Amino acid sequence: MIRLFALACGLLCGIGMEISGLSNPSLLADFLLPAEARDITLGLGLLSALVTASTVLLVARNIGRPLLGGTMEKEAVLAAWKPLAGGLLFGLGWGLAGYFPLAALVALGLFAPGAAIFLASVLAGMILHDVAANGGKLNIEGIRSRG
Amino acid sequence: MLSSGMEQLASPCRASPLTATQNNCADFLKRRLCAEALSEEEESDLQDLLGIHSNVILGGALIGLALALLRLFTGRIMSASAMIGSLLGGREGLAAASIAFLAGLFIGPSILLAVGMAAPPPAETFWPFLVIGGLLLGLGARLGEASLFGAISGLTHRSWRAVTTFLAMLTGAGLSLALRQFLNNGGVA
């Protein structure tokens, strides 16, 4: 049931991304560092998502546990520099490629070839991090199913 | 609206140049329609903004709805980076719900494409930028659990970590965009 619901949310999000056009890689440059007129599409789309999500979550504030069972996923406790450095690296990559992973998946749904290149590189970057963090070894045991 | 239109009719020789709409108006009746059209042109910038960007606002709302529903019903944070990361193990392990969400994300636009409602795939960046950008982004996503909609999700409950991540992302994006412009200009800033 959880999987089915996650699939439905994925569909909803993917359709929302496609309607808004937020998966377009050129939007970030047009918003942050425009060559000509500024295009506020990206900021407006993210703001709309934030306001909607906040409203729905605010109305349902007293739900302590997920309605379909299981536990609420929490942010991991990290050293303060990690979100900072991670965010910076994420942003550097985002600015260079124009895609973020969710947008690339949506673009992949439209069979954009660059999105596949990008997602493969993201996976490679993640593996690179895991190998470096693990003293040069890929931790296969970490891969386990929890459904 | 009508009174301002009447004023315009009473003073046909205004100092300002005639607009295209006015030029097309010949007789009185047409002029009156014209005045109404003019006053519509003068409507507030906000309405203009909402009109042009209604798709973006609607799509953004759908994304936000998906984020909130996923959180309420399954407890998961809607973060594609973390979900892709969970394919490699680590904190979340190989979670089937992640795969289901990612599949939906892929299938949704495909359906729109199949019924002819999708825009053609977007113009993409020069491929070395995609490779280097992807590597950096993957590293950052794994190091700091950074992700765009993960940060948006954190912002809904005013998490300071989400604020930090979000600002760091924008800073990084600004830096690399400046670098890209620098390279596009042939190294001459």
Coordinates of C-alpha atoms in Angstrom, one line a residue:
Chain A
M1 CA 0.0 0.0 0.0
I2 CA 2.8 2.3 0.9
R3 CA 4.5 1.5 -2.4
L4 CA 1.3 2.2 -4.3
F5 CA 0.8 5.5 -2.5
A6 CA 4.5 6.5 -3.2
L7 CA 3.9 5.6 -6.9
A8 CA 0.8 7.9 -6.9
C9 CA 2.7 10.7 -5.3
G10 CA 5.5 10.3 -7.8
L11 CA 3.0 10.5 -10.6
L12 CA 1.4 13.6 -9.1
C13 CA 4.8 15.3 -8.6
G14 CA 6.0 14.3 -12.1
I15 CA 2.8 15.8 -13.7
G16 CA 3.2 18.9 -11.6
M17 CA 6.8 19.3 -12.7
E18 CA 5.7 18.9 -16.3
I19 CA 2.8 21.4 -16.1
S20 CA 5.0 24.0 -14.4
G21 CA 7.9 23.3 -16.7
L22 CA 10.3 23.4 -13.7
S23 CA 12.5 20.7 -15.1
N24 CA 13.8 23.0 -17.7
P25 CA 17.6 23.3 -17.1
S26 CA 17.8 26.9 -18.3
L27 CA 15.4 28.2 -15.6
L28 CA 18.0 28.4 -12.9
A29 CA 20.3 30.7 -14.9
D30 CA 17.4 32.8 -16.0
F31 CA 16.4 33.3 -12.3
L32 CA 19.7 33.7 -10.5
L33 CA 22.1 35.2 -13.1
P34 CA 20.1 36.2 -16.1
A35 CA 21.8 37.4 -19.3
E36 CA 18.8 39.5 -20.2
A37 CA 15.5 39.9 -18.4
R38 CA 15.0 38.0 -15.2
D39 CA 12.6 35.1 -15.4
I40 CA 11.0 34.4 -12.0
T41 CA 9.4 31.1 -13.0
L42 CA 11.7 28.9 -10.8
G43 CA 11.3 31.0 -7.7
L44 CA 7.5 31.3 -8.2
G45 CA 7.2 27.5 -8.7
L46 CA 9.2 26.6 -5.7
L47 CA 7.3 29.2 -3.6
S48 CA 4.0 27.8 -4.8
A49 CA 5.1 24.3 -3.8
L50 CA 6.3 25.5 -0.4
V51 CA 3.1 27.4 0.4
T52 CA 0.9 24.4 -0.7
A53 CA 3.0 21.9 1.3
S54 CA 3.1 24.1 4.3
T55 CA -0.6 24.7 4.3
V56 CA -1.5 21.0 4.0
L57 CA 1.0 20.0 6.7
L58 CA -0.2 22.8 8.9
V59 CA -3.8 21.6 8.7
A60 CA -2.7 18.1 9.6
R61 CA -0.2 19.1 12.2
N62 CA -1.3 16.6 14.9
I63 CA -0.5 13.5 13.0
G64 CA 2.4 11.9 14.9
R65 CA 2.7 8.8 12.7
P66 CA 2.2 8.2 9.0
L67 CA -1.4 7.3 8.1
L68 CA -0.2 4.1 6.3
G69 CA 2.0 3.0 9.2
G70 CA 5.7 3.0 9.7
T71 CA 7.7 5.9 11.2
M72 CA 8.2 9.5 10.2
E73 CA 11.6 9.9 8.4
K74 CA 13.8 12.3 10.3
E75 CA 16.7 14.4 9.2
A76 CA 19.9 12.7 10.2
V77 CA 22.0 14.5 12.9
L78 CA 25.0 15.8 11.0
A79 CA 28.0 18.0 11.9
A80 CA 27.1 21.6 11.1
W81 CA 29.6 21.9 8.3
K82 CA 28.2 19.0 6.4
P83 CA 24.9 20.5 5.2
L84 CA 26.8 23.7 4.4
A85 CA 29.5 21.9 2.3
G86 CA 27.0 19.5 0.9
G87 CA 24.6 22.3 -0.1
L88 CA 27.4 24.2 -1.7
L89 CA 28.6 21.2 -3.7
F90 CA 25.0 20.5 -4.7
G91 CA 24.5 24.0 -5.8
L92 CA 27.7 24.0 -7.8
G93 CA 26.6 20.9 -9.6
W94 CA 23.1 22.3 -10.1
G95 CA 24.4 25.5 -11.6
L96 CA 26.8 23.7 -14.0
A97 CA 24.3 21.1 -15.1
G98 CA 21.0 23.0 -14.8
Y99 CA 19.3 19.9 -13.6
F100 CA 18.6 18.7 -10.0
P101 CA 17.9 15.0 -9.6
L102 CA 14.1 15.3 -9.5
A103 CA 14.1 17.5 -12.6
A104 CA 16.4 15.1 -14.4
L105 CA 14.1 12.2 -13.7
V106 CA 11.2 14.1 -15.1
A107 CA 13.2 15.1 -18.2
L108 CA 14.2 11.4 -18.5
G109 CA 10.5 10.6 -18.6
L110 CA 10.4 12.8 -21.8
F111 CA 13.5 10.9 -23.0
A112 CA 15.9 13.8 -22.8
P113 CA 19.4 12.2 -23.4
G114 CA 21.3 14.6 -21.2
A115 CA 19.2 13.7 -18.2
A116 CA 20.5 10.1 -18.4
I117 CA 24.1 11.3 -18.6
F118 CA 23.4 13.6 -15.6
L119 CA 21.7 10.9 -13.4
A120 CA 24.5 8.4 -14.1
S121 CA 27.0 11.1 -13.0
V122 CA 25.0 11.8 -9.9
L123 CA 25.1 8.1 -9.0
A124 CA 28.9 8.1 -9.7
G125 CA 29.4 11.1 -7.4
M126 CA 27.4 9.3 -4.7
I127 CA 29.5 6.2 -5.0
L128 CA 32.6 8.3 -5.0
H129 CA 31.6 9.8 -1.7
D130 CA 30.8 6.4 -0.2
V131 CA 34.1 5.0 -1.3
A132 CA 36.0 8.0 0.1
A133 CA 34.1 8.0 3.4
N134 CA 34.7 4.3 3.7
G135 CA 38.4 4.4 3.4
G136 CA 38.5 3.4 -0.2
K137 CA 36.2 0.5 -0.2
L138 CA 32.6 0.2 -1.5
N139 CA 30.4 -1.0 1.4
I140 CA 28.3 -3.6 -0.2
E141 CA 26.8 -4.7 3.2
G142 CA 25.2 -1.3 3.5
I143 CA 22.9 -2.2 0.7
R144 CA 20.0 -3.9 2.3
S145 CA 16.3 -4.1 1.7
R146 CA 13.9 -2.5 4.2
G147 CA 10.9 -2.2 1.8
Chain B
M1 CA -13.8 51.7 -15.2
L2 CA -16.6 53.3 -17.2
S3 CA -16.0 56.8 -15.8
S4 CA -12.3 56.7 -16.8
G5 CA -13.4 55.6 -20.2
M6 CA -15.8 58.6 -20.5
E7 CA -12.9 60.9 -19.6
Q8 CA -10.9 59.5 -22.4
L9 CA -13.8 60.0 -24.8
A10 CA -14.2 63.6 -23.6
S11 CA -10.6 64.4 -24.3
P12 CA -9.7 62.7 -27.6
C13 CA -6.6 64.9 -28.1
R14 CA -4.5 63.6 -25.2
A15 CA -0.9 64.5 -25.1
S16 CA 0.2 60.9 -24.9
P17 CA 0.6 59.1 -28.3
L18 CA -2.3 56.9 -29.4
T19 CA -2.0 53.2 -28.5
A20 CA -2.5 50.5 -31.1
T21 CA -5.9 49.7 -29.5
Q22 CA -7.0 53.3 -29.9
N23 CA -5.9 53.5 -33.5
N24 CA -8.1 50.6 -34.4
C25 CA -11.3 52.3 -33.1
A26 CA -13.3 54.2 -35.7
D27 CA -16.8 55.1 -34.4
F28 CA -18.2 55.8 -31.0
L29 CA -19.3 52.3 -30.2
K30 CA -16.0 50.9 -31.1
R31 CA -14.3 53.6 -29.0
R32 CA -16.3 52.7 -26.0
L33 CA -15.2 49.0 -26.3
C34 CA -11.8 50.4 -26.8
A35 CA -11.8 52.3 -23.6
E36 CA -12.8 49.2 -21.8
A37 CA -10.0 47.3 -23.4
L38 CA -7.6 50.1 -22.3
S39 CA -8.7 50.0 -18.7
E40 CA -8.1 46.2 -18.8
E41 CA -4.6 46.8 -20.0
E42 CA -4.1 49.0 -17.0
E43 CA -4.9 46.2 -14.5
S44 CA -2.5 45.5 -11.7
D45 CA 0.9 43.9 -12.3
L46 CA -0.1 41.2 -9.8
Q47 CA -2.9 40.0 -12.0
D48 CA -0.6 40.0 -15.0
L49 CA 1.9 38.0 -13.1
L50 CA -0.7 35.4 -12.0
G51 CA -2.0 35.2 -15.6
I52 CA 1.3 34.5 -17.3
H53 CA 2.5 32.2 -14.6
S54 CA -0.7 30.3 -13.8
N55 CA 0.8 27.0 -15.1
V56 CA 3.8 27.4 -12.9
I57 CA 1.7 28.2 -9.8
L58 CA -0.6 25.2 -10.6
G59 CA 2.3 22.8 -11.2
G60 CA 4.1 24.0 -8.1
A61 CA 1.0 23.5 -6.1
L62 CA 0.7 19.9 -7.4
I63 CA 4.4 19.3 -6.4
G64 CA 3.7 20.7 -3.0
L65 CA 0.6 18.5 -2.6
A66 CA 2.7 15.5 -3.6
L67 CA 5.3 16.4 -1.0
A68 CA 2.8 16.9 1.8
L69 CA 0.7 13.7 1.0
L70 CA 3.9 11.6 0.8
R71 CA 4.9 12.9 4.2
L72 CA 1.5 12.5 5.8
F73 CA 0.7 9.0 4.5
T74 CA 4.1 7.3 4.3
G75 CA 6.3 9.5 6.5
R76 CA 8.9 9.9 3.8
I77 CA 10.6 13.1 2.8
M78 CA 10.2 13.8 -0.9
S79 CA 13.8 14.1 -1.9
A80 CA 14.9 12.5 -5.1
S81 CA 18.5 12.8 -4.1
A82 CA 18.0 10.8 -0.9
M83 CA 15.8 8.3 -2.8
I84 CA 18.4 7.8 -5.5
G85 CA 21.0 7.5 -2.7
S86 CA 19.0 4.8 -1.0
L87 CA 19.6 2.6 -4.0
L88 CA 23.2 2.6 -2.9
G89 CA 22.4 1.6 0.7
G90 CA 23.4 3.7 3.7
R91 CA 20.9 5.2 6.1
E92 CA 17.7 4.2 4.3
G93 CA 18.7 1.0 2.7
L94 CA 17.1 -0.1 -0.5
A95 CA 13.6 1.1 0.2
A96 CA 10.9 -0.1 -2.2
A97 CA 8.8 3.0 -1.6
S98 CA 11.7 5.1 -3.0
I99 CA 11.8 3.1 -6.2
A100 CA 8.0 3.4 -6.5
F101 CA 8.2 7.1 -6.1
L102 CA 11.0 7.5 -8.6
A103 CA 9.1 5.3 -11.0
G104 CA 6.1 7.5 -10.7
L105 CA 8.2 10.5 -11.3
F106 CA 9.5 9.0 -14.5
I107 CA 6.1 7.6 -15.7
G108 CA 4.0 10.7 -15.0
P109 CA 5.6 12.8 -17.8
S110 CA 5.8 9.8 -20.1
I111 CA 2.0 9.5 -19.9
L112 CA 1.6 13.2 -20.7
L113 CA 4.0 12.7 -23.6
A114 CA 2.0 9.7 -24.8
V115 CA -1.2 11.6 -24.8
G116 CA 0.5 14.5 -26.5
M117 CA 0.2 16.9 -23.6
A118 CA 3.8 17.3 -22.7
A119 CA 6.2 19.9 -23.9
P120 CA 9.2 18.6 -26.0
P121 CA 12.2 17.7 -23.9
P122 CA 14.1 20.9 -22.8
A123 CA 17.3 22.1 -24.4
E124 CA 20.2 20.7 -22.3
T125 CA 23.5 21.9 -21.1
F126 CA 26.8 21.1 -22.9
W127 CA 27.5 17.4 -21.8
P128 CA 30.8 17.9 -19.9
F129 CA 28.9 20.3 -17.7
L130 CA 26.3 17.6 -17.1
V131 CA 29.0 15.1 -16.1
I132 CA 31.0 17.4 -13.8
G133 CA 27.8 18.9 -12.4
G134 CA 26.3 15.5 -11.8
L135 CA 29.5 14.3 -10.0
L136 CA 29.6 17.4 -7.7
L137 CA 25.9 17.2 -7.0
G138 CA 26.1 13.5 -6.1
L139 CA 29.0 14.2 -3.8
G140 CA 27.1 17.0 -2.1
A141 CA 23.8 15.2 -1.8
R142 CA 25.6 12.3 -0.1
L143 CA 27.8 14.4 2.1
G144 CA 25.3 16.8 3.5
E145 CA 22.0 15.0 2.6
A146 CA 21.4 18.0 0.5
S147 CA 18.4 18.0 -1.9
L148 CA 16.2 20.7 -3.3
F149 CA 12.8 19.4 -2.3
G150 CA 14.3 17.9 0.8
A151 CA 15.2 21.5 1.7
I152 CA 11.7 22.8 0.7
S153 CA 10.3 20.0 2.9
G154 CA 12.5 21.2 5.8
L155 CA 11.4 24.8 5.2
T156 CA 7.8 23.7 5.9
H157 CA 8.7 23.1 9.5
R158 CA 11.2 25.9 9.7
S159 CA 14.3 23.7 10.1
W160 CA 17.5 25.7 10.4
R161 CA 19.4 22.9 8.6
A162 CA 17.1 23.3 5.6
V163 CA 17.7 27.1 5.6
T164 CA 21.4 26.5 5.7
T165 CA 21.3 23.9 2.9
F166 CA 19.1 26.1 0.8
L167 CA 21.2 29.2 1.1
A168 CA 24.4 27.1 0.5
M169 CA 22.8 25.7 -2.7
L170 CA 21.9 29.1 -4.0
T171 CA 25.4 30.3 -3.3
G172 CA 27.0 27.4 -5.1
A173 CA 24.6 27.7 -8.0
G174 CA 25.4 31.4 -8.3
L175 CA 29.2 30.6 -8.3
S176 CA 29.0 27.9 -11.0
L177 CA 26.6 30.0 -13.1
A178 CA 29.1 32.8 -13.0
L179 CA 31.8 30.3 -14.0
R180 CA 29.7 29.1 -16.9
Q181 CA 29.1 32.6 -18.2
F182 CA 32.8 33.3 -17.9
L183 CA 33.6 30.2 -20.0
N184 CA 30.9 31.1 -22.5
N185 CA 32.4 34.5 -23.0
G186 CA 35.6 32.8 -24.0
G187 CA 37.3 33.5 -20.7
V188 CA 36.7 37.2 -20.8
A189 CA 34.5 38.3 -18.0

